[in-house]
Amino acid sequence: MPKSYYTLPLRLDEILQKKMHTQCGLRESVAQNLFLLLTTHFRESRFDGEYGCSIWEEDFSLQSSNRWKDEIVKSVTTTIAEYEKRLANVRVRAEMEDHEFTLGEHKRRIKRRLGIWIDGVLNQTNEKFEFYKAFYISPLSF
């Protein structure tokens, strides 16, 4: 498959200087857009305030785990339907778990990690598409 999509980050300076910008294929382009959607909070983009998802809008420590995960899945699913039209039959799953880190002999730190799985089909090629990304979202320490 030809590489006909620009990679992120987009280097407009290279394009304006008529230099070749790094390109990628469809699969990588979709993955990069999904990552950007997941890491962008609403109203962060000055051109489209709805671009992004609600992961960063929630107070992680106060939410009940199941309700919070359901809201995240709903937000991500809605966002993908709106902003990633190259993907069909999208299924989103979210899991949250606490990871404990030992910082020294008597110091421990727990961070909450959110894992997001996105499965679907690439419209252009009808190929199965899988995406996974994990984010540390809340530092808890004791």
Short mmCIF file of N, CA and C in Angstrom, two decimals:
data_model
loop_
_atom_site.label_atom_id
_atom_site.label_comp_id
_atom_site.label_asym_id
_atom_site.label_seq_id
_atom_site.Cartn_x
_atom_site.Cartn_y
_atom_site.Cartn_z
N MET A 1 0.84 -1.18 0.00
CA MET A 1 0.00 0.00 0.00
C MET A 1 0.89 1.24 0.00
N PRO A 2 0.62 2.20 -0.85
CA PRO A 2 1.46 3.40 -0.92
C PRO A 2 1.36 4.23 0.35
N LYS A 3 2.43 4.93 0.63
CA LYS A 3 2.46 5.81 1.80
C LYS A 3 1.97 7.18 1.37
N SER A 4 0.72 7.46 1.64
CA SER A 4 0.14 8.71 1.14
C SER A 4 -0.40 9.61 2.24
N TYR A 5 0.01 9.37 3.49
CA TYR A 5 -0.44 10.19 4.61
C TYR A 5 0.78 10.78 5.30
N TYR A 6 0.65 12.02 5.75
CA TYR A 6 1.73 12.64 6.50
C TYR A 6 1.77 12.08 7.92
N THR A 7 2.99 11.92 8.45
CA THR A 7 3.13 11.46 9.83
C THR A 7 2.97 12.64 10.79
N LEU A 8 2.74 12.31 12.03
CA LEU A 8 2.70 13.31 13.09
C LEU A 8 4.02 13.28 13.84
N PRO A 9 4.52 14.38 14.31
CA PRO A 9 3.92 15.70 14.20
C PRO A 9 4.08 16.26 12.79
N LEU A 10 3.10 17.03 12.40
CA LEU A 10 3.11 17.65 11.08
C LEU A 10 4.12 18.78 11.08
N ARG A 11 5.06 18.73 10.15
CA ARG A 11 6.11 19.74 10.06
C ARG A 11 5.80 20.67 8.89
N LEU A 12 5.00 21.69 9.17
CA LEU A 12 4.61 22.62 8.11
C LEU A 12 5.80 23.39 7.56
N ASP A 13 6.83 23.60 8.37
CA ASP A 13 8.01 24.30 7.87
C ASP A 13 8.65 23.53 6.72
N GLU A 14 8.69 22.21 6.83
CA GLU A 14 9.25 21.39 5.74
C GLU A 14 8.38 21.46 4.49
N ILE A 15 7.09 21.43 4.68
CA ILE A 15 6.18 21.49 3.54
C ILE A 15 6.30 22.83 2.83
N LEU A 16 6.34 23.92 3.60
CA LEU A 16 6.46 25.25 3.00
C LEU A 16 7.79 25.45 2.29
N GLN A 17 8.83 24.75 2.74
CA GLN A 17 10.13 24.83 2.09
C GLN A 17 10.26 23.81 0.96
N LYS A 18 9.14 23.18 0.65
CA LYS A 18 9.06 22.19 -0.43
C LYS A 18 9.99 20.99 -0.19
N LYS A 19 10.20 20.68 1.09
CA LYS A 19 10.96 19.48 1.45
C LYS A 19 9.97 18.33 1.59
N MET A 20 10.47 17.13 1.46
CA MET A 20 9.62 15.95 1.63
C MET A 20 9.32 15.74 3.11
N HIS A 21 8.05 15.69 3.43
CA HIS A 21 7.64 15.39 4.80
C HIS A 21 7.54 13.87 4.93
N THR A 22 7.87 13.34 6.08
CA THR A 22 7.76 11.91 6.31
C THR A 22 6.31 11.46 6.10
N GLN A 23 6.16 10.34 5.41
CA GLN A 23 4.82 9.83 5.14
C GLN A 23 4.66 8.43 5.72
N CYS A 24 3.40 8.01 5.84
CA CYS A 24 3.10 6.69 6.37
C CYS A 24 1.89 6.12 5.63
N GLY A 25 1.61 4.87 5.89
CA GLY A 25 0.47 4.20 5.28
C GLY A 25 -0.82 4.43 6.06
N LEU A 26 -1.89 3.87 5.56
CA LEU A 26 -3.22 4.04 6.15
C LEU A 26 -3.26 3.58 7.60
N ARG A 27 -2.77 2.39 7.88
CA ARG A 27 -2.84 1.82 9.23
C ARG A 27 -2.15 2.73 10.26
N GLU A 28 -0.95 3.19 9.93
CA GLU A 28 -0.21 4.06 10.86
C GLU A 28 -0.90 5.41 10.99
N SER A 29 -1.46 5.92 9.91
CA SER A 29 -2.15 7.20 9.96
C SER A 29 -3.38 7.14 10.87
N VAL A 30 -4.14 6.06 10.77
CA VAL A 30 -5.31 5.88 11.64
C VAL A 30 -4.85 5.78 13.09
N ALA A 31 -3.80 5.01 13.34
CA ALA A 31 -3.29 4.86 14.71
C ALA A 31 -2.82 6.20 15.27
N GLN A 32 -2.16 7.01 14.45
CA GLN A 32 -1.71 8.32 14.92
C GLN A 32 -2.89 9.23 15.24
N ASN A 33 -3.93 9.19 14.42
CA ASN A 33 -5.11 10.01 14.68
C ASN A 33 -5.82 9.55 15.95
N LEU A 34 -5.92 8.24 16.16
CA LEU A 34 -6.54 7.73 17.38
C LEU A 34 -5.77 8.18 18.62
N PHE A 35 -4.44 8.11 18.55
CA PHE A 35 -3.61 8.56 19.66
C PHE A 35 -3.86 10.05 19.93
N LEU A 36 -3.92 10.83 18.88
CA LEU A 36 -4.17 12.26 19.03
C LEU A 36 -5.55 12.53 19.63
N LEU A 37 -6.56 11.78 19.18
CA LEU A 37 -7.90 11.93 19.75
C LEU A 37 -7.91 11.60 21.24
N LEU A 38 -7.19 10.54 21.63
CA LEU A 38 -7.18 10.11 23.02
C LEU A 38 -6.42 11.08 23.93
N THR A 39 -5.42 11.74 23.40
CA THR A 39 -4.59 12.61 24.23
C THR A 39 -5.01 14.08 24.18
N THR A 40 -6.07 14.38 23.47
CA THR A 40 -6.55 15.75 23.35
C THR A 40 -7.81 15.92 24.20
N HIS A 41 -7.84 16.94 25.03
CA HIS A 41 -9.06 17.20 25.78
C HIS A 41 -9.94 18.17 25.00
N PHE A 42 -11.23 18.13 25.30
CA PHE A 42 -12.17 19.01 24.60
C PHE A 42 -11.74 20.46 24.74
N ARG A 43 -11.98 21.23 23.72
CA ARG A 43 -11.66 22.66 23.64
C ARG A 43 -10.16 22.94 23.56
N GLU A 44 -9.34 21.91 23.42
CA GLU A 44 -7.90 22.14 23.27
C GLU A 44 -7.57 22.63 21.87
N SER A 45 -8.26 22.11 20.87
CA SER A 45 -8.05 22.55 19.49
C SER A 45 -8.82 23.84 19.25
N ARG A 46 -8.13 24.86 18.84
CA ARG A 46 -8.82 26.14 18.63
C ARG A 46 -9.71 26.11 17.39
N PHE A 47 -9.51 25.13 16.51
CA PHE A 47 -10.29 25.05 15.28
C PHE A 47 -11.54 24.20 15.43
N ASP A 48 -11.53 23.28 16.40
CA ASP A 48 -12.68 22.41 16.63
C ASP A 48 -12.69 22.00 18.10
N GLY A 49 -13.50 22.65 18.89
CA GLY A 49 -13.56 22.40 20.33
C GLY A 49 -14.09 21.04 20.70
N GLU A 50 -14.72 20.33 19.76
CA GLU A 50 -15.26 19.01 20.03
C GLU A 50 -14.25 17.89 19.75
N TYR A 51 -13.11 18.23 19.15
CA TYR A 51 -12.08 17.23 18.85
C TYR A 51 -11.43 16.81 20.16
N GLY A 52 -11.38 15.52 20.41
CA GLY A 52 -10.79 14.99 21.64
C GLY A 52 -11.75 14.04 22.31
N CYS A 53 -11.48 13.73 23.57
CA CYS A 53 -12.39 12.86 24.31
C CYS A 53 -12.39 13.25 25.78
N SER A 54 -13.27 12.64 26.55
CA SER A 54 -13.52 13.08 27.92
C SER A 54 -12.57 12.48 28.95
N ILE A 55 -11.58 11.73 28.53
CA ILE A 55 -10.65 11.13 29.50
C ILE A 55 -10.11 12.20 30.44
N TRP A 56 -9.76 13.32 29.90
CA TRP A 56 -9.07 14.36 30.68
C TRP A 56 -10.03 15.31 31.38
N GLU A 57 -11.33 15.06 31.26
CA GLU A 57 -12.32 15.92 31.88
C GLU A 57 -12.77 15.40 33.25
N GLU A 58 -12.39 14.18 33.57
CA GLU A 58 -12.90 13.52 34.77
C GLU A 58 -11.92 13.63 35.94
N ASP A 59 -12.47 13.55 37.15
CA ASP A 59 -11.64 13.44 38.34
C ASP A 59 -11.51 11.95 38.62
N PHE A 60 -10.35 11.40 38.31
CA PHE A 60 -10.15 9.95 38.30
C PHE A 60 -10.34 9.32 39.68
N SER A 61 -9.93 9.98 40.71
CA SER A 61 -9.95 9.37 42.04
C SER A 61 -11.35 9.33 42.64
N LEU A 62 -12.27 10.16 42.16
CA LEU A 62 -13.59 10.23 42.75
C LEU A 62 -14.64 9.42 42.00
N GLN A 63 -14.32 8.93 40.85
CA GLN A 63 -15.30 8.24 40.03
C GLN A 63 -15.39 6.76 40.40
N SER A 64 -16.63 6.25 40.35
CA SER A 64 -16.77 4.80 40.49
C SER A 64 -16.22 4.18 39.22
N SER A 65 -15.47 3.14 39.36
CA SER A 65 -14.72 2.58 38.25
C SER A 65 -15.59 2.20 37.05
N ASN A 66 -16.70 1.50 37.29
CA ASN A 66 -17.52 1.03 36.17
C ASN A 66 -18.23 2.18 35.46
N ARG A 67 -18.78 3.13 36.20
CA ARG A 67 -19.45 4.26 35.58
C ARG A 67 -18.46 5.10 34.78
N TRP A 68 -17.30 5.30 35.36
CA TRP A 68 -16.27 6.10 34.70
C TRP A 68 -15.81 5.43 33.40
N LYS A 69 -15.56 4.12 33.45
CA LYS A 69 -15.15 3.39 32.24
C LYS A 69 -16.23 3.44 31.17
N ASP A 70 -17.48 3.31 31.57
CA ASP A 70 -18.58 3.39 30.60
C ASP A 70 -18.62 4.76 29.92
N GLU A 71 -18.39 5.82 30.68
CA GLU A 71 -18.36 7.17 30.11
C GLU A 71 -17.19 7.33 29.13
N ILE A 72 -16.05 6.78 29.49
CA ILE A 72 -14.87 6.85 28.62
C ILE A 72 -15.14 6.11 27.32
N VAL A 73 -15.67 4.89 27.41
CA VAL A 73 -15.98 4.09 26.22
C VAL A 73 -16.96 4.83 25.32
N LYS A 74 -17.99 5.41 25.92
CA LYS A 74 -18.98 6.16 25.14
C LYS A 74 -18.34 7.36 24.45
N SER A 75 -17.53 8.11 25.18
CA SER A 75 -16.88 9.29 24.61
C SER A 75 -15.93 8.92 23.47
N VAL A 76 -15.11 7.90 23.69
CA VAL A 76 -14.15 7.49 22.66
C VAL A 76 -14.88 6.97 21.43
N THR A 77 -15.92 6.18 21.62
CA THR A 77 -16.70 5.65 20.50
C THR A 77 -17.33 6.78 19.69
N THR A 78 -17.93 7.75 20.37
CA THR A 78 -18.54 8.90 19.69
C THR A 78 -17.50 9.71 18.94
N THR A 79 -16.36 9.94 19.57
CA THR A 79 -15.30 10.72 18.94
C THR A 79 -14.76 10.02 17.69
N ILE A 80 -14.57 8.72 17.76
CA ILE A 80 -14.06 7.98 16.60
C ILE A 80 -15.07 8.03 15.46
N ALA A 81 -16.35 7.87 15.78
CA ALA A 81 -17.39 7.93 14.74
C ALA A 81 -17.37 9.28 14.03
N GLU A 82 -17.06 10.34 14.76
CA GLU A 82 -17.06 11.69 14.19
C GLU A 82 -15.75 12.03 13.47
N TYR A 83 -14.61 11.60 14.02
CA TYR A 83 -13.33 12.11 13.53
C TYR A 83 -12.41 11.06 12.88
N GLU A 84 -12.82 9.82 12.84
CA GLU A 84 -12.00 8.81 12.15
C GLU A 84 -12.90 7.95 11.28
N LYS A 85 -13.29 8.53 10.15
CA LYS A 85 -14.23 7.89 9.22
C LYS A 85 -13.60 6.73 8.46
N ARG A 86 -12.29 6.58 8.54
CA ARG A 86 -11.61 5.48 7.83
C ARG A 86 -11.76 4.16 8.56
N LEU A 87 -12.39 4.18 9.72
CA LEU A 87 -12.55 2.99 10.55
C LEU A 87 -14.03 2.67 10.71
N ALA A 88 -14.39 1.40 10.53
CA ALA A 88 -15.79 0.96 10.67
C ALA A 88 -15.87 -0.15 11.71
N ASN A 89 -17.09 -0.47 12.12
CA ASN A 89 -17.34 -1.54 13.09
C ASN A 89 -16.46 -1.38 14.33
N VAL A 90 -16.44 -0.19 14.86
CA VAL A 90 -15.54 0.14 15.97
C VAL A 90 -16.08 -0.43 17.28
N ARG A 91 -15.17 -1.04 18.02
CA ARG A 91 -15.47 -1.53 19.36
C ARG A 91 -14.39 -1.00 20.29
N VAL A 92 -14.82 -0.36 21.37
CA VAL A 92 -13.88 0.24 22.33
C VAL A 92 -14.05 -0.45 23.67
N ARG A 93 -12.92 -0.71 24.31
CA ARG A 93 -12.92 -1.30 25.65
C ARG A 93 -11.92 -0.54 26.51
N ALA A 94 -12.28 -0.30 27.75
CA ALA A 94 -11.38 0.41 28.67
C ALA A 94 -11.25 -0.38 29.96
N GLU A 95 -10.04 -0.44 30.48
CA GLU A 95 -9.77 -1.10 31.76
C GLU A 95 -8.88 -0.20 32.58
N MET A 96 -9.14 -0.16 33.87
CA MET A 96 -8.33 0.65 34.75
C MET A 96 -7.73 -0.25 35.83
N GLU A 97 -6.45 -0.01 36.12
CA GLU A 97 -5.80 -0.78 37.17
C GLU A 97 -4.77 0.09 37.86
N ASP A 98 -4.47 -0.26 39.09
CA ASP A 98 -3.46 0.46 39.85
C ASP A 98 -2.13 -0.27 39.72
N HIS A 99 -1.08 0.50 39.45
CA HIS A 99 0.28 -0.05 39.35
C HIS A 99 1.10 0.52 40.50
N GLU A 100 1.76 -0.36 41.21
CA GLU A 100 2.58 0.06 42.34
C GLU A 100 4.04 0.10 41.92
N PHE A 101 4.70 1.20 42.27
CA PHE A 101 6.11 1.38 41.98
C PHE A 101 6.86 1.52 43.30
N THR A 102 8.00 0.90 43.41
CA THR A 102 8.85 1.06 44.58
C THR A 102 9.93 2.07 44.24
N LEU A 103 9.96 3.15 45.02
CA LEU A 103 10.90 4.23 44.74
C LEU A 103 12.14 4.15 45.63
N GLY A 104 12.06 3.42 46.65
CA GLY A 104 13.19 3.26 47.57
C GLY A 104 12.85 2.15 48.54
N GLU A 105 13.63 2.07 49.59
CA GLU A 105 13.43 0.99 50.54
C GLU A 105 12.06 1.06 51.21
N HIS A 106 11.60 2.27 51.52
CA HIS A 106 10.34 2.41 52.25
C HIS A 106 9.33 3.29 51.51
N LYS A 107 9.61 3.61 50.28
CA LYS A 107 8.70 4.48 49.52
C LYS A 107 8.00 3.68 48.45
N ARG A 108 6.69 3.83 48.44
CA ARG A 108 5.90 3.21 47.37
C ARG A 108 5.02 4.28 46.75
N ARG A 109 4.72 4.07 45.51
CA ARG A 109 3.84 5.00 44.81
C ARG A 109 2.90 4.17 43.94
N ILE A 110 1.65 4.57 43.93
CA ILE A 110 0.66 3.88 43.09
C ILE A 110 0.18 4.88 42.04
N LYS A 111 0.17 4.41 40.82
CA LYS A 111 -0.38 5.23 39.73
C LYS A 111 -1.50 4.44 39.08
N ARG A 112 -2.54 5.14 38.76
CA ARG A 112 -3.67 4.51 38.08
C ARG A 112 -3.41 4.54 36.58
N ARG A 113 -3.58 3.37 35.96
CA ARG A 113 -3.34 3.26 34.52
C ARG A 113 -4.63 2.89 33.82
N LEU A 114 -4.93 3.64 32.76
CA LEU A 114 -6.09 3.38 31.93
C LEU A 114 -5.62 2.76 30.62
N GLY A 115 -6.11 1.57 30.32
CA GLY A 115 -5.82 0.92 29.05
C GLY A 115 -7.03 1.02 28.14
N ILE A 116 -6.80 1.40 26.89
CA ILE A 116 -7.89 1.53 25.92
C ILE A 116 -7.58 0.67 24.71
N TRP A 117 -8.51 -0.22 24.37
CA TRP A 117 -8.41 -1.07 23.19
C TRP A 117 -9.45 -0.60 22.19
N ILE A 118 -9.03 -0.43 20.96
CA ILE A 118 -9.94 -0.03 19.88
C ILE A 118 -9.78 -1.04 18.75
N ASP A 119 -10.86 -1.71 18.41
CA ASP A 119 -10.86 -2.67 17.31
C ASP A 119 -11.84 -2.20 16.26
N GLY A 120 -11.54 -2.51 15.02
CA GLY A 120 -12.43 -2.13 13.94
C GLY A 120 -11.95 -2.70 12.62
N VAL A 121 -12.49 -2.17 11.55
CA VAL A 121 -12.13 -2.58 10.19
C VAL A 121 -11.78 -1.33 9.40
N LEU A 122 -10.66 -1.39 8.68
CA LEU A 122 -10.28 -0.28 7.80
C LEU A 122 -11.20 -0.29 6.59
N ASN A 123 -11.94 0.79 6.38
CA ASN A 123 -12.90 0.86 5.27
C ASN A 123 -12.25 0.63 3.91
N GLN A 124 -11.10 1.22 3.70
CA GLN A 124 -10.46 1.20 2.38
C GLN A 124 -10.00 -0.21 1.98
N THR A 125 -9.54 -1.00 2.95
CA THR A 125 -8.96 -2.31 2.63
C THR A 125 -9.76 -3.47 3.19
N ASN A 126 -10.74 -3.18 4.05
CA ASN A 126 -11.54 -4.19 4.72
C ASN A 126 -10.68 -5.10 5.62
N GLU A 127 -9.55 -4.58 6.09
CA GLU A 127 -8.66 -5.34 6.98
C GLU A 127 -9.00 -5.05 8.43
N LYS A 128 -8.77 -6.04 9.28
CA LYS A 128 -8.96 -5.88 10.71
C LYS A 128 -7.94 -4.88 11.24
N PHE A 129 -8.38 -4.03 12.17
CA PHE A 129 -7.50 -3.02 12.75
C PHE A 129 -7.59 -3.11 14.27
N GLU A 130 -6.43 -3.14 14.93
CA GLU A 130 -6.38 -3.18 16.39
C GLU A 130 -5.45 -2.09 16.89
N PHE A 131 -5.87 -1.46 17.98
CA PHE A 131 -5.09 -0.37 18.56
C PHE A 131 -5.18 -0.48 20.07
N TYR A 132 -4.06 -0.29 20.75
CA TYR A 132 -4.05 -0.29 22.22
C TYR A 132 -3.13 0.82 22.70
N LYS A 133 -3.57 1.52 23.71
CA LYS A 133 -2.72 2.53 24.33
C LYS A 133 -3.07 2.59 25.81
N ALA A 134 -2.04 2.74 26.64
CA ALA A 134 -2.24 2.87 28.09
C ALA A 134 -1.72 4.23 28.53
N PHE A 135 -2.43 4.81 29.49
CA PHE A 135 -2.07 6.13 30.02
C PHE A 135 -2.07 6.07 31.54
N TYR A 136 -1.06 6.65 32.15
CA TYR A 136 -1.09 6.85 33.59
C TYR A 136 -1.86 8.14 33.82
N ILE A 137 -2.94 8.03 34.58
CA ILE A 137 -3.86 9.16 34.65
C ILE A 137 -3.98 9.79 36.02
N SER A 138 -3.52 9.12 37.05
CA SER A 138 -3.72 9.69 38.38
C SER A 138 -2.61 9.23 39.31
N PRO A 139 -1.81 10.15 39.79
CA PRO A 139 -0.79 9.74 40.75
C PRO A 139 -1.37 9.64 42.16
N LEU A 140 -1.30 8.48 42.72
CA LEU A 140 -1.67 8.27 44.12
C LEU A 140 -0.40 7.84 44.83
N SER A 141 -0.15 8.36 45.97
CA SER A 141 1.06 7.93 46.66
C SER A 141 0.79 7.79 48.15
N PHE A 142 1.57 6.92 48.77
CA PHE A 142 1.49 6.75 50.22
C PHE A 142 2.80 6.24 50.74
#
